[in-house]
């Protein structure tokens, strides 16, 4: 797997460096948080650096320098490195120091693209087709694809590898008129999105997706090469043609130790009507209000 781009010259983390002291500076409140909380914060900063610009020669600075750069104690840095070691991102080698041993590739969500299209800069995606054929879908799948209950769909299950390493397990249900031309297509080397547009003559438009953390069931764990119960990122994605008609419904389980999901968002314009005022602290909540609904609207 290709390494992320490297920063030239000395390693400088985003936060300005300052030497930690036992006493707070004038005007600063003492940090009385548990050391585990501070270690988690330091681990987040180091992880972000590792996933964005990386470290020169995949070698982290020593604990003293990291503590200076992050404004943390060496004990907090040491515990942070232990957390990252447990995640499989770094390892300490005698006589060498702390080195990067695990990489996560970024998967952008701001465009509707297949995995091969998204990760082409990071290596080669190869698909192991485990199952392909026409099946009777579960009722919930048929409804989301706007099919009659007695309809069939084309079902495709693939293990997807990046540079030879298992990355995701994809379960895909495709409307029959769209999926049947794919039964004899080259599913091992091409994304399904590319094949759908090529065989149907229609462009994909948009998708609805949700992402959640799930534990690896025994089947998924064996296929993806992770322990049972390991944390996976599970994406459900319903894709549509440009005219809004549904095309396919996917359930994709990603290895959380090898991939990070990214998206850009923006804050919408302020609503034209003011939001309902929240009750003052200590005031009674209306009897009709549901939990989390202080206005009593029940919505």
Short mmCIF file of C-alpha atoms in Angstrom, two decimals:
data_model
loop_
_atom_site.label_atom_id
_atom_site.label_comp_id
_atom_site.label_asym_id
_atom_site.label_seq_id
_atom_site.Cartn_x
_atom_site.Cartn_y
_atom_site.Cartn_z
CA UNK A 1 0.00 0.00 0.00
CA UNK A 2 1.35 3.41 -0.91
CA UNK A 3 2.32 5.56 2.06
CA UNK A 4 0.58 8.90 2.60
CA UNK A 5 2.40 11.98 1.41
CA UNK A 6 5.26 12.99 3.68
CA UNK A 7 6.12 16.37 5.06
CA UNK A 8 9.61 17.54 4.20
CA UNK A 9 11.96 18.77 6.88
CA UNK A 10 11.50 18.54 10.65
CA UNK A 11 8.29 17.10 12.07
CA UNK A 12 6.00 19.85 13.30
CA UNK A 13 2.56 18.98 14.59
CA UNK A 14 -0.32 21.37 14.06
CA UNK A 15 -0.39 22.63 17.62
CA UNK A 16 2.35 25.18 18.48
CA UNK A 17 5.07 23.63 20.56
CA UNK A 18 5.58 24.55 24.19
CA UNK A 19 7.44 22.83 26.98
CA UNK A 20 5.07 21.33 29.54
CA UNK A 21 5.59 22.51 33.07
CA UNK A 22 4.29 21.24 36.36
CA UNK A 23 2.74 24.62 37.07
CA UNK A 24 0.25 26.37 34.76
CA UNK A 25 1.29 29.58 33.08
CA UNK A 26 -0.17 32.85 34.36
CA UNK A 27 -3.82 33.00 33.41
CA UNK A 28 -4.00 29.25 32.70
CA UNK A 29 -6.09 26.96 34.84
CA UNK A 30 -4.36 23.81 36.03
CA UNK A 31 -5.27 20.70 34.04
CA UNK A 32 -6.81 18.40 36.64
CA UNK A 33 -8.22 15.88 34.16
CA UNK A 34 -7.30 12.24 34.66
CA UNK A 35 -4.15 11.29 32.79
CA UNK A 36 -6.15 8.81 30.70
CA UNK A 37 -8.24 11.71 29.34
CA UNK A 38 -5.13 13.69 28.43
CA UNK A 39 -3.57 10.60 26.83
CA UNK A 40 -6.65 10.09 24.67
CA UNK A 41 -6.43 13.72 23.51
CA UNK A 42 -2.75 13.32 22.63
CA UNK A 43 -3.49 10.06 20.80
CA UNK A 44 -6.11 11.87 18.68
CA UNK A 45 -3.56 14.53 17.66
CA UNK A 46 -0.88 12.00 16.76
CA UNK A 47 -3.38 9.83 14.88
CA UNK A 48 -4.56 12.81 12.84
CA UNK A 49 -0.97 13.61 11.88
CA UNK A 50 -0.33 9.99 10.98
CA UNK A 51 -3.43 9.81 8.75
CA UNK A 52 -2.93 13.18 7.05
CA UNK A 53 0.69 14.08 6.34
CA UNK A 54 2.43 11.22 8.11
CA UNK A 55 5.87 11.20 9.72
CA UNK A 56 9.21 11.41 7.95
CA UNK A 57 10.55 7.93 7.20
CA UNK A 58 7.56 6.52 9.15
CA UNK A 59 9.45 7.32 12.37
CA UNK A 60 7.81 9.23 15.21
CA UNK A 61 9.75 11.77 17.26
CA UNK A 62 10.86 10.60 20.69
CA UNK A 63 8.58 11.04 23.69
CA UNK A 64 10.37 14.15 24.95
CA UNK A 65 10.00 15.95 21.62
CA UNK A 66 6.37 14.86 21.24
CA UNK A 67 5.64 16.14 24.75
CA UNK A 68 7.19 19.52 23.84
CA UNK A 69 5.32 19.78 20.56
CA UNK A 70 1.95 18.79 22.03
CA UNK A 71 2.19 20.62 25.33
CA UNK A 72 1.70 17.36 27.21
CA UNK A 73 3.54 15.41 29.87
CA UNK A 74 5.74 12.50 28.90
CA UNK A 75 3.49 10.16 30.88
CA UNK A 76 0.48 11.28 28.81
CA UNK A 77 2.47 10.84 25.59
CA UNK A 78 3.62 7.38 26.68
CA UNK A 79 0.02 6.30 27.35
CA UNK A 80 -1.12 7.83 24.05
CA UNK A 81 1.48 5.78 22.19
CA UNK A 82 0.25 2.67 23.99
CA UNK A 83 -3.27 3.41 22.71
CA UNK A 84 -2.02 3.77 19.14
CA UNK A 85 -0.01 0.56 19.52
CA UNK A 86 -3.18 -1.26 20.56
CA UNK A 87 -4.87 0.07 17.41
CA UNK A 88 -2.11 -1.49 15.32
CA UNK A 89 -0.89 1.85 13.94
CA UNK A 90 2.57 2.01 15.51
CA UNK A 91 5.15 -0.27 17.07
CA UNK A 92 8.25 0.31 19.15
CA UNK A 93 11.40 -1.29 17.75
CA UNK A 94 14.50 -1.58 19.99
CA UNK A 95 17.32 0.56 18.72
CA UNK A 96 15.06 2.28 16.18
CA UNK A 97 12.22 4.01 18.02
CA UNK A 98 8.48 4.19 17.42
CA UNK A 99 7.60 3.44 13.81
CA UNK A 100 4.40 3.46 11.78
CA UNK A 101 3.32 -0.11 10.96
CA UNK A 102 -0.32 0.35 10.03
CA UNK A 103 -1.86 2.70 7.49
CA UNK A 104 -5.48 3.73 6.95
CA UNK A 105 -6.61 4.85 3.53
CA UNK A 106 -9.14 7.70 3.21
CA UNK A 107 -12.54 7.00 1.63
CA UNK A 108 -14.23 10.25 0.62
CA UNK A 109 -18.04 10.30 0.77
CA UNK A 110 -18.73 13.60 -0.98
CA UNK A 111 -19.06 11.91 -4.41
CA UNK A 112 -20.88 8.76 -5.50
CA UNK A 113 -18.00 6.54 -6.59
CA UNK A 114 -16.99 2.90 -6.49
CA UNK A 115 -14.20 1.72 -4.24
CA UNK A 116 -11.74 1.32 -7.10
CA UNK A 117 -12.42 4.88 -8.24
CA UNK A 118 -12.02 6.28 -4.73
CA UNK A 119 -8.81 4.43 -3.85
CA UNK A 120 -7.01 4.38 -7.20
CA UNK A 121 -4.24 6.62 -5.81
CA UNK A 122 -3.54 4.14 -3.02
CA UNK A 123 -3.15 0.96 -5.03
CA UNK A 124 -5.09 -1.71 -6.88
CA UNK A 125 -8.53 -2.92 -5.79
CA UNK A 126 -9.26 -6.53 -6.75
CA UNK A 127 -12.62 -8.19 -6.11
CA UNK A 128 -13.10 -11.79 -5.08
CA UNK A 129 -16.62 -12.66 -6.24
CA UNK A 130 -18.02 -15.02 -3.62
CA UNK A 131 -21.63 -15.18 -4.83
CA UNK A 132 -23.50 -13.91 -7.88
CA UNK A 133 -26.95 -14.78 -9.20
CA UNK A 134 -30.70 -14.09 -9.14
CA UNK A 135 -32.39 -14.48 -5.75
CA UNK A 136 -35.69 -13.64 -4.05
CA UNK A 137 -34.84 -10.57 -1.92
CA UNK A 138 -35.93 -9.94 1.66
CA UNK A 139 -39.14 -7.91 1.79
CA UNK A 140 -37.36 -4.81 3.09
CA UNK A 141 -34.91 -4.88 0.20
CA UNK A 142 -37.70 -5.30 -2.38
CA UNK A 143 -39.56 -2.32 -0.99
CA UNK A 144 -36.52 -0.05 -1.01
CA UNK A 145 -35.80 -1.01 -4.62
CA UNK A 146 -39.51 -0.44 -5.44
CA UNK A 147 -40.08 -4.01 -6.52
CA UNK A 148 -43.07 -6.30 -6.15
CA UNK A 149 -42.82 -8.83 -3.32
CA UNK A 150 -42.48 -11.75 -5.75
CA UNK A 151 -39.74 -10.07 -7.82
CA UNK A 152 -36.17 -11.28 -8.03
CA UNK A 153 -32.96 -9.27 -7.78
CA UNK A 154 -29.36 -9.89 -8.77
CA UNK A 155 -27.32 -10.50 -5.65
CA UNK A 156 -23.52 -10.08 -5.63
CA UNK A 157 -21.21 -10.71 -2.69
CA UNK A 158 -17.58 -9.63 -3.02
CA UNK A 159 -14.50 -9.55 -0.85
CA UNK A 160 -12.55 -6.47 -1.88
CA UNK A 161 -8.81 -6.30 -1.43
CA UNK A 162 -6.51 -3.29 -1.66
CA UNK A 163 -2.96 -4.24 -2.62
CA UNK A 164 -3.75 -7.82 -1.65
CA UNK A 165 -5.09 -7.03 1.84
CA UNK A 166 -8.78 -7.58 2.74
CA UNK A 167 -10.55 -4.23 3.03
CA UNK A 168 -14.32 -4.73 2.72
CA UNK A 169 -17.08 -7.29 2.34
CA UNK A 170 -19.81 -5.98 0.00
CA UNK A 171 -23.33 -7.41 -0.26
CA UNK A 172 -25.19 -5.85 -3.19
CA UNK A 173 -28.84 -6.20 -4.34
CA UNK A 174 -29.54 -4.85 -7.85
CA UNK A 175 -32.84 -4.43 -9.66
CA UNK A 176 -33.19 -7.31 -12.18
CA UNK A 177 -33.29 -5.26 -15.38
CA UNK A 178 -30.09 -3.51 -14.29
CA UNK A 179 -28.31 -6.46 -12.70
CA UNK A 180 -28.90 -9.23 -15.25
CA UNK A 181 -26.42 -7.75 -17.79
CA UNK A 182 -23.77 -7.89 -15.03
CA UNK A 183 -24.02 -11.65 -14.52
CA UNK A 184 -21.36 -12.26 -17.16
CA UNK A 185 -19.41 -9.02 -16.70
CA UNK A 186 -15.88 -8.74 -15.30
CA UNK A 187 -16.81 -8.21 -11.66
CA UNK A 188 -13.31 -9.03 -10.45
CA UNK A 189 -11.60 -6.00 -11.98
CA UNK A 190 -14.35 -3.38 -12.26
CA UNK A 191 -16.56 -1.45 -9.86
CA UNK A 192 -20.25 -2.27 -10.11
CA UNK A 193 -21.07 1.41 -10.61
CA UNK A 194 -18.91 1.54 -13.74
CA UNK A 195 -20.50 -1.63 -15.11
CA UNK A 196 -24.04 -0.40 -14.40
CA UNK A 197 -23.51 2.86 -16.28
CA UNK A 198 -21.81 1.05 -19.17
CA UNK A 199 -24.46 -1.65 -19.64
CA UNK A 200 -27.57 0.43 -18.86
CA UNK A 201 -26.61 3.58 -20.74
CA UNK A 202 -27.79 5.67 -17.77
CA UNK A 203 -25.76 7.67 -15.28
CA UNK A 204 -26.03 7.28 -11.57
CA UNK A 205 -27.25 10.36 -9.78
CA UNK A 206 -27.34 10.26 -6.00
CA UNK A 207 -27.38 7.91 -3.04
CA UNK A 208 -28.69 7.75 0.50
CA UNK A 209 -26.25 6.28 2.97
CA UNK A 210 -25.83 5.56 6.63
CA UNK A 211 -22.68 4.49 8.48
CA UNK A 212 -22.51 2.75 11.82
CA UNK A 213 -20.08 0.72 13.88
CA UNK A 214 -20.84 -3.00 14.13
CA UNK A 215 -19.06 -6.00 15.57
CA UNK A 216 -17.72 -8.61 13.18
CA UNK A 217 -19.92 -11.69 13.12
CA UNK A 218 -18.15 -15.05 12.71
CA UNK A 219 -18.65 -15.11 8.91
CA UNK A 220 -17.50 -11.52 8.34
CA UNK A 221 -14.55 -12.00 10.70
CA UNK A 222 -13.34 -15.09 8.85
CA UNK A 223 -13.64 -13.45 5.44
CA UNK A 224 -12.03 -10.14 6.44
CA UNK A 225 -9.32 -11.73 8.55
CA UNK A 226 -10.20 -10.04 11.85
CA UNK A 227 -11.06 -11.45 15.29
CA UNK A 228 -14.71 -12.16 16.04
CA UNK A 229 -16.31 -9.09 17.56
CA UNK A 230 -13.77 -6.71 16.01
CA UNK A 231 -15.10 -3.25 15.20
CA UNK A 232 -16.15 -2.74 11.58
CA UNK A 233 -17.60 0.26 9.76
CA UNK A 234 -20.88 -0.76 8.14
CA UNK A 235 -22.25 1.39 5.31
CA UNK A 236 -25.75 1.00 3.91
CA UNK A 237 -26.09 2.76 0.54
CA UNK A 238 -29.14 3.02 -1.72
CA UNK A 239 -28.11 4.40 -5.12
CA UNK A 240 -30.36 5.99 -7.76
CA UNK A 241 -30.17 6.87 -11.43
CA UNK A 242 -30.30 10.56 -12.34
CA UNK A 243 -34.10 10.28 -12.76
CA UNK A 244 -34.43 9.21 -9.12
CA UNK A 245 -35.24 5.54 -9.73
CA UNK A 246 -33.46 3.14 -7.34
CA UNK A 247 -30.70 0.96 -8.76
CA UNK A 248 -28.96 -1.03 -6.04
CA UNK A 249 -28.86 -1.45 -2.28
CA UNK A 250 -25.51 -2.24 -0.68
CA UNK A 251 -24.39 -3.38 2.74
CA UNK A 252 -20.63 -2.83 2.99
CA UNK A 253 -18.51 -3.88 5.95
CA UNK A 254 -15.15 -2.09 6.06
CA UNK A 255 -12.21 -3.02 8.23
CA UNK A 256 -11.97 -0.10 10.62
CA UNK A 257 -8.24 -0.61 11.06
CA UNK A 258 -7.52 -0.03 7.37
CA UNK A 259 -9.90 2.69 6.25
CA UNK A 260 -11.17 6.07 7.42
CA UNK A 261 -14.33 7.72 6.05
CA UNK A 262 -14.19 11.45 5.19
CA UNK A 263 -16.80 13.96 4.11
CA UNK A 264 -17.16 17.72 3.81
CA UNK A 265 -20.18 19.51 5.23
CA UNK A 266 -21.47 23.07 5.33
CA UNK A 267 -23.85 24.85 7.63
CA UNK A 268 -27.18 25.63 5.99
CA UNK A 269 -28.58 29.16 5.89
CA UNK A 270 -30.45 30.27 8.99
CA UNK A 271 -34.14 29.27 8.92
CA UNK A 272 -36.62 32.00 8.01
CA UNK A 273 -38.61 31.52 11.21
CA UNK A 274 -36.95 31.56 14.62
CA UNK A 275 -36.53 28.27 16.42
CA UNK A 276 -38.86 27.74 19.42
CA UNK A 277 -37.35 28.95 22.64
CA UNK A 278 -36.11 26.33 25.07
CA UNK A 279 -37.53 26.43 28.60
CA UNK A 280 -35.38 28.16 31.17
CA UNK A 281 -33.26 25.92 33.38
CA UNK A 282 -35.34 24.54 36.23
CA UNK A 283 -38.67 25.30 34.59
CA UNK A 284 -41.15 22.39 34.26
CA UNK A 285 -41.20 20.50 30.98
CA UNK A 286 -44.66 20.33 29.29
CA UNK A 287 -46.40 17.06 30.01
CA UNK A 288 -46.77 16.31 26.30
CA UNK A 289 -43.07 16.63 25.62
CA UNK A 290 -41.17 13.52 24.67
CA UNK A 291 -37.63 12.88 25.88
CA UNK A 292 -35.33 15.18 23.96
CA UNK A 293 -38.29 17.33 22.81
CA UNK A 294 -38.50 20.28 25.24
CA UNK A 295 -41.09 22.10 23.08
CA UNK A 296 -43.76 19.48 23.66
CA UNK A 297 -44.37 19.16 19.94
CA UNK A 298 -43.60 15.44 19.95
CA UNK A 299 -41.73 15.83 16.66
#
